[in-house]
């Protein structure tokens, strides 16, 4: 194989109907180079927008889960408050025997059940939390029967 004459391009120089299939960047017109550059920039921008959209979607999903966690914590805190109100009302009734202390107790019981129901809805997709809430409900019922109701009789 001999070297090509001076001024002719190197390479195999496969020809197809007289057109050189091997095109160099330096042989391209400025218009073609600009189109290729613009196309590369547009491609990069499309990829960046796609990545940003995917990240935004993941962030939105994480935010939804975070809000649901705070709502669940709010409900469980409300259940604890309800239990404290029941206990406080029971102690007031035990000390004074006044029926006015029974109203906060009844309200506390209703509030506990309402908050429990809301917490169950919020954690419907988590079986472990559902079991914990069921155990809490059972313990609350047992506590009412053993510690609260005997004082009211």
Coordinates of N, CA, C and O in Angstrom, one line a residue:
X1 N 0.8 -1.2 0.0 CA 0.0 0.0 0.0 C 0.9 1.2 0.0 O 1.8 1.4 0.8
X2 N 0.6 2.1 -0.9 CA 1.4 3.3 -1.0 C 0.7 4.5 -0.4 O -0.5 4.5 -0.2
X3 N 1.5 5.5 0.0 CA 0.9 6.7 0.6 C 0.2 7.5 -0.4 O 0.7 7.6 -1.6
X4 N -0.9 8.2 -0.1 CA -1.6 9.0 -1.0 C -0.7 10.3 -1.4 O 0.1 10.7 -0.7
X5 N -1.0 10.8 -2.6 CA -0.2 12.0 -3.0 C -0.5 13.1 -2.1 O -1.5 13.2 -1.4
X6 N 0.4 14.1 -2.1 CA 0.3 15.3 -1.3 C -1.0 16.0 -1.5 O -1.4 16.3 -2.6
X7 N -1.7 16.4 -0.4 CA -3.0 17.2 -0.5 C -4.2 16.3 -0.6 O -5.3 16.8 -0.5
X8 N -4.1 15.0 -0.6 CA -5.2 14.2 -0.7 C -5.5 13.5 0.7 O -4.5 13.3 1.4
X9 N -6.7 13.3 1.1 CA -7.0 12.8 2.4 C -6.5 11.3 2.6 O -6.4 10.6 1.6
X10 N -6.1 11.0 3.8 CA -5.7 9.7 4.2 C -6.9 8.8 4.4 O -8.0 9.3 4.7
X11 N -6.7 7.5 4.5 CA -7.7 6.6 4.9 C -8.1 5.7 3.7 O -7.4 5.8 2.6
X12 N -9.0 4.9 3.9 CA -9.4 3.9 2.9 C -10.1 4.6 1.7 O -9.9 4.2 0.6
X13 N -10.8 5.7 2.1 CA -11.4 6.5 1.0 C -12.4 5.7 0.2 O -12.4 5.8 -1.0
X14 N -13.2 4.9 0.8 CA -14.2 4.1 0.1 C -15.1 5.0 -0.6 O -15.6 6.0 -0.1
X15 N -15.4 4.7 -1.8 CA -16.2 5.6 -2.6 C -17.5 4.9 -2.9 O -17.6 3.7 -3.2
X16 N -18.6 5.7 -2.9 CA -19.9 5.2 -3.3 C -20.5 6.2 -4.3 O -20.9 7.3 -3.9
X17 N -20.5 5.8 -5.5 CA -21.0 6.7 -6.6 C -20.2 8.0 -6.6 O -20.8 9.1 -6.8
X18 N -19.0 8.0 -6.3 CA -18.1 9.1 -6.4 C -18.1 10.0 -5.2 O -17.5 11.1 -5.2
X19 N -18.9 9.7 -4.1 CA -18.9 10.5 -2.9 C -18.1 9.8 -1.8 O -18.2 8.6 -1.6
X20 N -17.2 10.6 -1.2 CA -16.3 10.1 -0.2 C -17.2 9.8 1.1 O -17.8 10.7 1.6
X21 N -17.2 8.6 1.6 CA -18.0 8.2 2.8 C -17.4 8.7 4.1 O -18.0 8.7 5.1
X22 N -16.2 9.0 4.0 CA -15.5 9.5 5.2 C -15.4 11.0 5.2 O -14.7 11.5 4.4
X23 N -16.1 11.6 6.1 CA -16.1 13.0 6.1 C -15.5 13.5 7.4 O -15.7 13.1 8.5
X24 N -14.6 14.5 7.2 CA -13.9 15.0 8.4 C -14.6 16.3 8.9 O -15.2 17.0 8.1
X25 N -14.4 16.6 10.1 CA -15.0 17.8 10.7 C -14.5 19.1 10.0 O -15.2 20.0 9.7
X26 N -13.2 19.0 9.6 CA -12.6 20.2 8.9 C -13.2 20.4 7.5 O -13.2 21.5 7.0
X27 N -13.7 19.3 6.9 CA -14.3 19.4 5.6 C -15.7 19.9 5.6 O -16.2 20.2 4.5
X28 N -16.4 19.9 6.8 CA -17.8 20.3 6.8 C -17.9 21.8 6.7 O -17.0 22.6 7.1
X29 N -19.0 22.2 6.1 CA -19.3 23.6 6.0 C -19.7 24.2 7.4 O -20.1 23.5 8.3
X30 N -19.5 25.5 7.6 CA -19.8 26.1 8.9 C -21.2 26.0 9.3 O -21.6 25.8 10.4
X31 N -22.1 26.0 8.3 CA -23.5 25.8 8.5 C -23.8 24.4 9.1 O -24.6 24.3 10.1
X32 N -23.2 23.4 8.6 CA -23.3 22.0 9.1 C -22.8 21.9 10.6 O -23.4 21.3 11.4
X33 N -21.7 22.6 10.8 CA -21.1 22.5 12.1 C -22.0 23.2 13.2 O -22.2 22.7 14.3
X34 N -22.6 24.3 12.8 CA -23.5 25.0 13.6 C -24.8 24.2 13.9 O -25.2 24.1 15.1
X35 N -25.3 23.5 12.9 CA -26.4 22.6 13.1 C -26.1 21.5 14.1 O -26.9 21.2 15.0
X36 N -24.9 20.9 13.9 CA -24.5 19.8 14.8 C -24.3 20.3 16.2 O -24.7 19.7 17.2
X37 N -23.7 21.5 16.4 CA -23.5 22.1 17.7 C -24.8 22.4 18.4 O -25.0 22.1 19.6
X38 N -25.7 23.0 17.6 CA -27.0 23.3 18.2 C -27.8 22.0 18.5 O -28.4 21.9 19.6
X39 N -27.7 21.0 17.7 CA -28.3 19.7 18.0 C -27.8 19.1 19.3 O -28.5 18.5 20.1
X40 N -26.5 19.2 19.4 CA -25.9 18.6 20.7 C -26.4 19.4 21.9 O -26.7 18.8 22.9
X41 N -26.5 20.7 21.8 CA -26.9 21.5 22.9 C -28.4 21.1 23.2 O -28.8 21.0 24.4
X42 N -29.2 21.0 22.2 CA -30.6 20.7 22.4 C -30.7 19.3 23.1 O -31.5 19.1 24.0
X43 N -29.9 18.4 22.6 CA -29.9 17.0 23.2 C -29.6 17.0 24.6 O -30.2 16.4 25.5
X44 N -28.5 17.8 25.0 CA -28.1 17.9 26.4 C -29.2 18.5 27.2 O -29.5 18.1 28.3
X45 N -29.8 19.6 26.7 CA -30.9 20.2 27.4 C -32.1 19.3 27.6 O -32.7 19.3 28.7
X46 N -32.4 18.5 26.6 CA -33.5 17.5 26.8 C -33.2 16.5 27.9 O -34.0 16.2 28.7
X47 N -32.0 16.0 27.9 CA -31.5 15.1 28.9 C -31.6 15.7 30.3 O -32.1 15.1 31.3
X48 N -31.1 17.0 30.4 CA -31.2 17.7 31.7 C -32.6 17.9 32.2 O -32.9 17.7 33.4
X49 N -33.5 18.3 31.3 CA -34.9 18.5 31.7 C -35.5 17.2 32.1 O -36.2 17.1 33.1
X50 N -35.2 16.1 31.4 CA -35.7 14.8 31.8 C -35.2 14.4 33.2 O -36.0 13.9 34.1
X51 N -34.0 14.6 33.5 CA -33.4 14.3 34.8 C -34.0 15.2 35.9 O -34.4 14.7 37.0
X52 N -34.2 16.4 35.6 CA -34.8 17.4 36.5 C -36.2 17.0 36.8 O -36.7 17.0 38.0
X53 N -37.0 16.6 35.8 CA -38.4 16.1 36.0 C -38.4 14.9 36.8 O -39.3 14.8 37.8
X54 N -37.6 13.9 36.6 CA -37.6 12.7 37.4 C -37.2 13.0 38.8 O -37.9 12.5 39.8
X55 N -36.3 13.9 39.0 CA -35.9 14.3 40.4 C -37.0 15.0 41.1 O -37.3 14.8 42.3
X56 N -37.7 15.9 40.4 CA -38.8 16.6 40.9 C -40.0 15.7 41.3 O -40.6 15.8 42.3
X57 N -40.2 14.7 40.5 CA -41.3 13.7 40.8 C -40.9 12.9 42.0 O -41.8 12.6 42.9
X58 N -39.7 12.5 42.2 CA -39.2 11.8 43.4 C -39.4 12.7 44.6 O -39.8 12.2 45.7
X59 N -39.0 13.9 44.5 CA -39.1 14.9 45.6 C -40.6 15.1 46.0 O -40.9 15.1 47.2
X60 N -41.4 15.2 45.0 CA -42.9 15.3 45.3 C -43.4 14.1 46.1 O -44.2 14.3 47.0
X61 N -43.0 12.9 45.7 CA -43.4 11.7 46.3 C -42.9 11.6 47.8 O -43.6 11.3 48.7
X62 N -41.7 12.0 47.9 CA -41.1 12.0 49.3 C -41.8 13.1 50.2 O -42.0 12.8 51.4
X63 N -42.2 14.2 49.6 CA -42.9 15.2 50.3 C -44.3 14.7 50.8 O -44.7 15.0 51.9
X64 N -44.9 14.0 49.9 CA -46.2 13.4 50.2 C -46.1 12.4 51.4 O -46.9 12.5 52.4
X65 N -45.1 11.6 51.3 CA -44.9 10.6 52.4 C -44.5 11.4 53.7 O -44.9 10.9 54.8
X66 N -43.7 12.4 53.6 CA -43.4 13.2 54.8 C -44.6 13.8 55.5 O -44.8 13.8 56.7
X67 N -45.5 14.4 54.6 CA -46.7 15.0 55.2 C -47.6 14.0 55.8 O -48.1 14.2 56.9
X68 N -47.7 12.8 55.2 CA -48.5 11.7 55.8 C -47.9 11.3 57.1 O -48.6 11.0 58.1
X69 N -46.6 11.2 57.2 CA -45.9 10.9 58.5 C -46.3 11.9 59.6 O -46.6 11.5 60.7
X70 N -46.2 13.2 59.3 CA -46.6 14.2 60.3 C -48.0 14.1 60.7 O -48.4 14.3 61.8
X71 N -48.9 13.8 59.7 CA -50.3 13.7 60.0 C -50.5 12.5 60.9 O -51.4 12.5 61.9
X72 N -49.8 11.4 60.7 CA -49.9 10.2 61.6 C -49.4 10.5 63.0 O -50.1 10.1 63.9
X73 N -48.3 11.2 63.0 CA -47.8 11.6 64.4 C -48.8 12.5 65.1 O -49.0 12.4 66.3
X74 N -49.4 13.4 64.4 CA -50.4 14.3 65.0 C -51.6 13.4 65.5 O -52.1 13.7 66.7
X75 N -52.0 12.4 64.8 CA -53.1 11.6 65.3 C -52.7 10.8 66.5 O -53.5 10.7 67.5
X76 N -51.5 10.2 66.5 CA -51.0 9.5 67.7 C -50.8 10.4 68.9 O -51.1 10.0 70.0
X77 N -50.4 11.6 68.7 CA -50.2 12.5 69.8 C -51.6 12.8 70.3 O -51.8 13.0 71.6
X78 N -52.6 13.0 69.5 CA -54.0 13.3 69.9 C -54.5 12.1 70.7 O -55.3 12.3 71.6
X79 N -54.2 10.9 70.3 CA -54.6 9.7 71.1 C -54.0 9.7 72.5 O -54.8 9.5 73.5
X80 N -52.8 10.1 72.6 CA -52.1 10.2 73.9 C -52.8 11.3 74.7 O -53.1 11.1 75.9
X81 N -53.1 12.4 74.1 CA -53.8 13.5 74.8 C -55.2 13.0 75.3 O -55.6 13.3 76.4
X82 N -55.9 12.2 74.5 CA -57.2 11.7 74.9 C -57.1 10.8 76.1 O -57.9 10.9 77.0
X83 N -56.1 10.0 76.1 CA -55.9 9.1 77.2 C -55.6 9.9 78.5 O -56.1 9.5 79.6
X84 N -54.8 10.9 78.4 CA -54.5 11.8 79.5 C -55.8 12.5 80.0 O -56.0 12.6 81.2
X85 N -56.6 12.9 79.1 CA -57.9 13.6 79.5 C -58.8 12.6 80.2 O -59.4 12.9 81.2
X86 N -58.8 11.3 79.7 CA -59.7 10.3 80.4 C -59.1 10.1 81.8 O -59.9 10.0 82.8
X87 N -57.8 10.0 81.9 CA -57.3 9.7 83.3 C -57.5 10.9 84.2 O -57.8 10.7 85.4
X88 N -57.3 12.1 83.7 CA -57.5 13.3 84.5 C -59.0 13.4 85.0 O -59.3 13.7 86.1
X89 N -59.9 13.1 84.0 CA -61.3 13.2 84.4 C -61.7 12.1 85.4 O -62.4 12.3 86.4
X90 N -61.1 10.9 85.2 CA -61.3 9.8 86.2 C -60.8 10.2 87.6 O -61.5 9.9 88.6
X91 N -59.7 10.8 87.7 CA -59.2 11.2 89.0 C -60.0 12.3 89.6 O -60.3 12.3 90.8
X92 N -60.5 13.2 88.8 CA -61.4 14.3 89.3 C -62.7 13.7 89.8 O -63.1 14.1 90.9
X93 N -63.2 12.8 89.1 CA -64.5 12.1 89.5 C -64.2 11.3 90.8 O -65.1 11.3 91.7
X94 N -63.1 10.6 90.9 CA -62.8 9.8 92.0 C -62.6 10.6 93.3 O -63.0 10.2 94.4
X95 N -62.1 11.8 93.1 CA -61.9 12.7 94.3 C -63.2 13.5 94.7 O -63.4 13.7 95.9
X96 N -64.0 13.8 93.7 CA -65.1 14.7 94.1 C -66.5 14.0 93.9 O -67.5 14.5 94.4
X97 N -66.6 13.0 93.1 CA -67.8 12.3 92.8 C -68.8 13.2 92.1 O -70.0 13.0 92.1
X98 N -68.2 14.3 91.4 CA -69.1 15.2 90.6 C -69.2 14.7 89.2 O -68.2 14.3 88.5
X99 N -70.4 14.7 88.7 CA -70.7 14.2 87.3 C -70.0 15.1 86.2 O -69.9 14.7 85.1
X100 N -69.7 16.3 86.6 CA -69.1 17.2 85.6 C -67.7 16.7 85.1 O -67.3 17.0 84.0
X101 N -67.1 15.8 85.8 CA -65.9 15.2 85.4 C -66.1 14.0 84.4 O -65.1 13.6 83.7
X102 N -67.3 13.6 84.3 CA -67.6 12.5 83.3 C -67.6 13.0 81.9 O -67.3 12.2 81.0
X103 N -68.0 14.2 81.7 CA -68.0 14.8 80.3 C -66.7 14.8 79.6 O -66.6 14.3 78.5
X104 N -65.6 15.2 80.2 CA -64.3 15.2 79.6 C -63.8 13.7 79.3 O -63.1 13.4 78.4
X105 N -64.3 12.8 80.2 CA -63.9 11.4 80.0 C -64.6 10.9 78.7 O -64.0 10.2 77.9
X106 N -65.9 11.2 78.6 CA -66.6 10.7 77.4 C -66.1 11.3 76.1 O -65.9 10.7 75.1
X107 N -65.7 12.6 76.2 CA -65.1 13.3 75.1 C -63.8 12.7 74.7 O -63.5 12.5 73.5
X108 N -63.0 12.3 75.7 CA -61.7 11.7 75.5 C -61.8 10.4 74.9 O -61.0 10.0 74.0
X109 N -62.8 9.6 75.3 CA -63.1 8.3 74.6 C -63.4 8.4 73.2 O -62.9 7.7 72.3
X110 N -64.3 9.4 72.9 CA -64.7 9.6 71.5 C -63.6 10.1 70.6 O -63.4 9.7 69.5
X111 N -62.8 11.0 71.2 CA -61.6 11.6 70.5 C -60.6 10.5 70.2 O -60.0 10.4 69.1
X112 N -60.4 9.6 71.2 CA -59.4 8.5 71.0 C -59.8 7.7 69.8 O -59.0 7.4 68.9
X113 N -61.1 7.3 69.8 CA -61.6 6.4 68.7 C -61.5 7.1 67.4 O -61.0 6.5 66.4
X114 N -61.8 8.4 67.3 CA -61.8 9.2 66.1 C -60.3 9.3 65.6 O -60.1 9.1 64.4
X115 N -59.4 9.6 66.4 CA -58.0 9.7 66.0 C -57.4 8.3 65.7 O -56.6 8.2 64.8
X116 N -57.9 7.3 66.3 CA -57.4 5.9 66.0 C -57.9 5.6 64.6 O -57.1 5.1 63.8
X117 N -59.1 5.9 64.3 CA -59.6 5.6 62.9 C -58.8 6.4 61.8 O -58.5 5.8 60.8
X118 N -58.5 7.7 62.1 CA -57.8 8.5 61.2 C -56.3 7.9 61.0 O -55.8 7.8 59.9
X119 N -55.7 7.5 62.1 CA -54.4 6.9 62.0 C -54.4 5.6 61.2 O -53.5 5.3 60.5
X120 N -55.4 4.8 61.4 CA -55.5 3.6 60.6 C -55.6 3.8 59.1 O -55.1 3.1 58.3
X121 N -56.4 4.9 58.8 CA -56.5 5.2 57.3 C -55.2 5.7 56.8 O -54.7 5.3 55.7
X122 N -54.5 6.5 57.6 CA -53.2 7.1 57.2 C -52.1 6.0 57.0 O -51.2 6.1 56.2
X123 N -52.2 4.9 57.8 CA -51.2 3.8 57.7 C -51.7 2.6 57.1 O -51.2 1.5 57.3
X124 N -52.8 2.7 56.2 CA -53.4 1.6 55.6 C -52.4 0.7 54.8 O -52.6 -0.5 54.7
X125 N -51.4 1.3 54.3 CA -50.4 0.6 53.4 C -49.3 0.0 54.2 O -48.4 -0.6 53.6
X126 N -49.3 0.1 55.5 CA -48.2 -0.4 56.4 C -48.8 -1.4 57.4 O -49.3 -1.0 58.4
X127 N -48.6 -2.7 57.1 CA -49.2 -3.7 58.0 C -48.6 -3.7 59.4 O -49.3 -4.0 60.4
X128 N -47.4 -3.4 59.5 CA -46.7 -3.3 60.8 C -47.3 -2.2 61.7 O -47.6 -2.4 62.9
X129 N -47.6 -1.1 61.1 CA -48.2 0.0 61.8 C -49.7 -0.3 62.2 O -50.1 0.0 63.3
X130 N -50.3 -1.0 61.3 CA -51.7 -1.5 61.6 C -51.7 -2.4 62.8 O -52.6 -2.3 63.6
X131 N -50.8 -3.3 62.9 CA -50.7 -4.2 64.0 C -50.4 -3.4 65.3 O -51.0 -3.7 66.4
X132 N -49.5 -2.4 65.2 CA -49.3 -1.6 66.4 C -50.5 -0.8 66.9 O -50.8 -0.7 68.1
X133 N -51.2 -0.3 65.9 CA -52.4 0.5 66.3 C -53.5 -0.5 66.9 O -54.2 -0.1 67.8
X134 N -53.6 -1.7 66.4 CA -54.5 -2.6 66.9 C -54.1 -3.0 68.3 O -55.0 -3.1 69.2
X135 N -52.9 -3.2 68.6 CA -52.4 -3.5 69.9 C -52.7 -2.3 70.9 O -53.1 -2.5 72.0
X136 N -52.5 -1.1 70.4 CA -52.8 0.1 71.2 C -54.2 0.1 71.5 O -54.6 0.4 72.7
X137 N -55.1 -0.2 70.6 CA -56.5 -0.2 70.8 C -56.9 -1.2 71.8 O -57.7 -0.9 72.8
X138 N -56.3 -2.4 71.7 CA -56.6 -3.5 72.7 C -56.1 -3.1 74.1 O -56.9 -3.3 75.1
X139 N -55.0 -2.4 74.2 CA -54.5 -2.0 75.5 C -55.3 -0.9 76.1 O -55.6 -0.8 77.3
X140 N -55.8 0.0 75.2 CA -56.7 1.1 75.7 C -58.0 0.5 76.3 O -58.5 0.9 77.3
X141 N -58.6 -0.5 75.6 CA -59.8 -1.1 76.0 C -59.6 -1.8 77.4 O -60.4 -1.8 78.3
X142 N -58.4 -2.5 77.5 CA -58.1 -3.2 78.7 C -57.9 -2.2 79.9 O -58.4 -2.4 81.0
X143 N -57.2 -1.1 79.6 CA -57.0 -0.1 80.6 C -58.3 0.5 81.1 O -58.5 0.7 82.3
X144 N -59.2 0.8 80.1 CA -60.5 1.3 80.5 C -61.3 0.3 81.5 O -61.9 0.8 82.5
X145 N -61.2 -1.0 81.1 CA -62.0 -2.0 81.9 C -61.3 -2.2 83.3 O -62.0 -2.4 84.3
X146 N -60.0 -2.2 83.3 CA -59.3 -2.5 84.6 C -59.1 -1.3 85.5 O -59.3 -1.4 86.7
X147 N -58.7 -0.1 84.9 CA -58.4 1.0 85.7 C -59.4 2.1 85.8 O -59.5 2.8 86.9
X148 N -60.2 2.3 84.8 CA -61.1 3.5 84.8 C -62.5 3.1 85.2 O -63.1 3.7 86.1
X149 N -63.1 2.1 84.6 CA -64.5 1.7 84.9 C -64.7 1.3 86.3 O -65.8 1.7 86.9
X150 N -63.8 0.6 87.0 CA -64.1 0.3 88.4 C -64.2 1.5 89.3 O -65.0 1.5 90.3
X151 N -63.5 2.6 89.0 CA -63.6 3.8 89.8 C -64.9 4.5 89.6 O -65.5 5.1 90.5
X152 N -65.5 4.3 88.4 CA -66.8 5.0 88.1 C -68.0 4.3 88.7 O -69.1 4.9 88.8
X153 N -67.8 3.1 89.2 CA -69.0 2.3 89.8 C -69.2 2.7 91.3 O -68.5 3.2 92.0

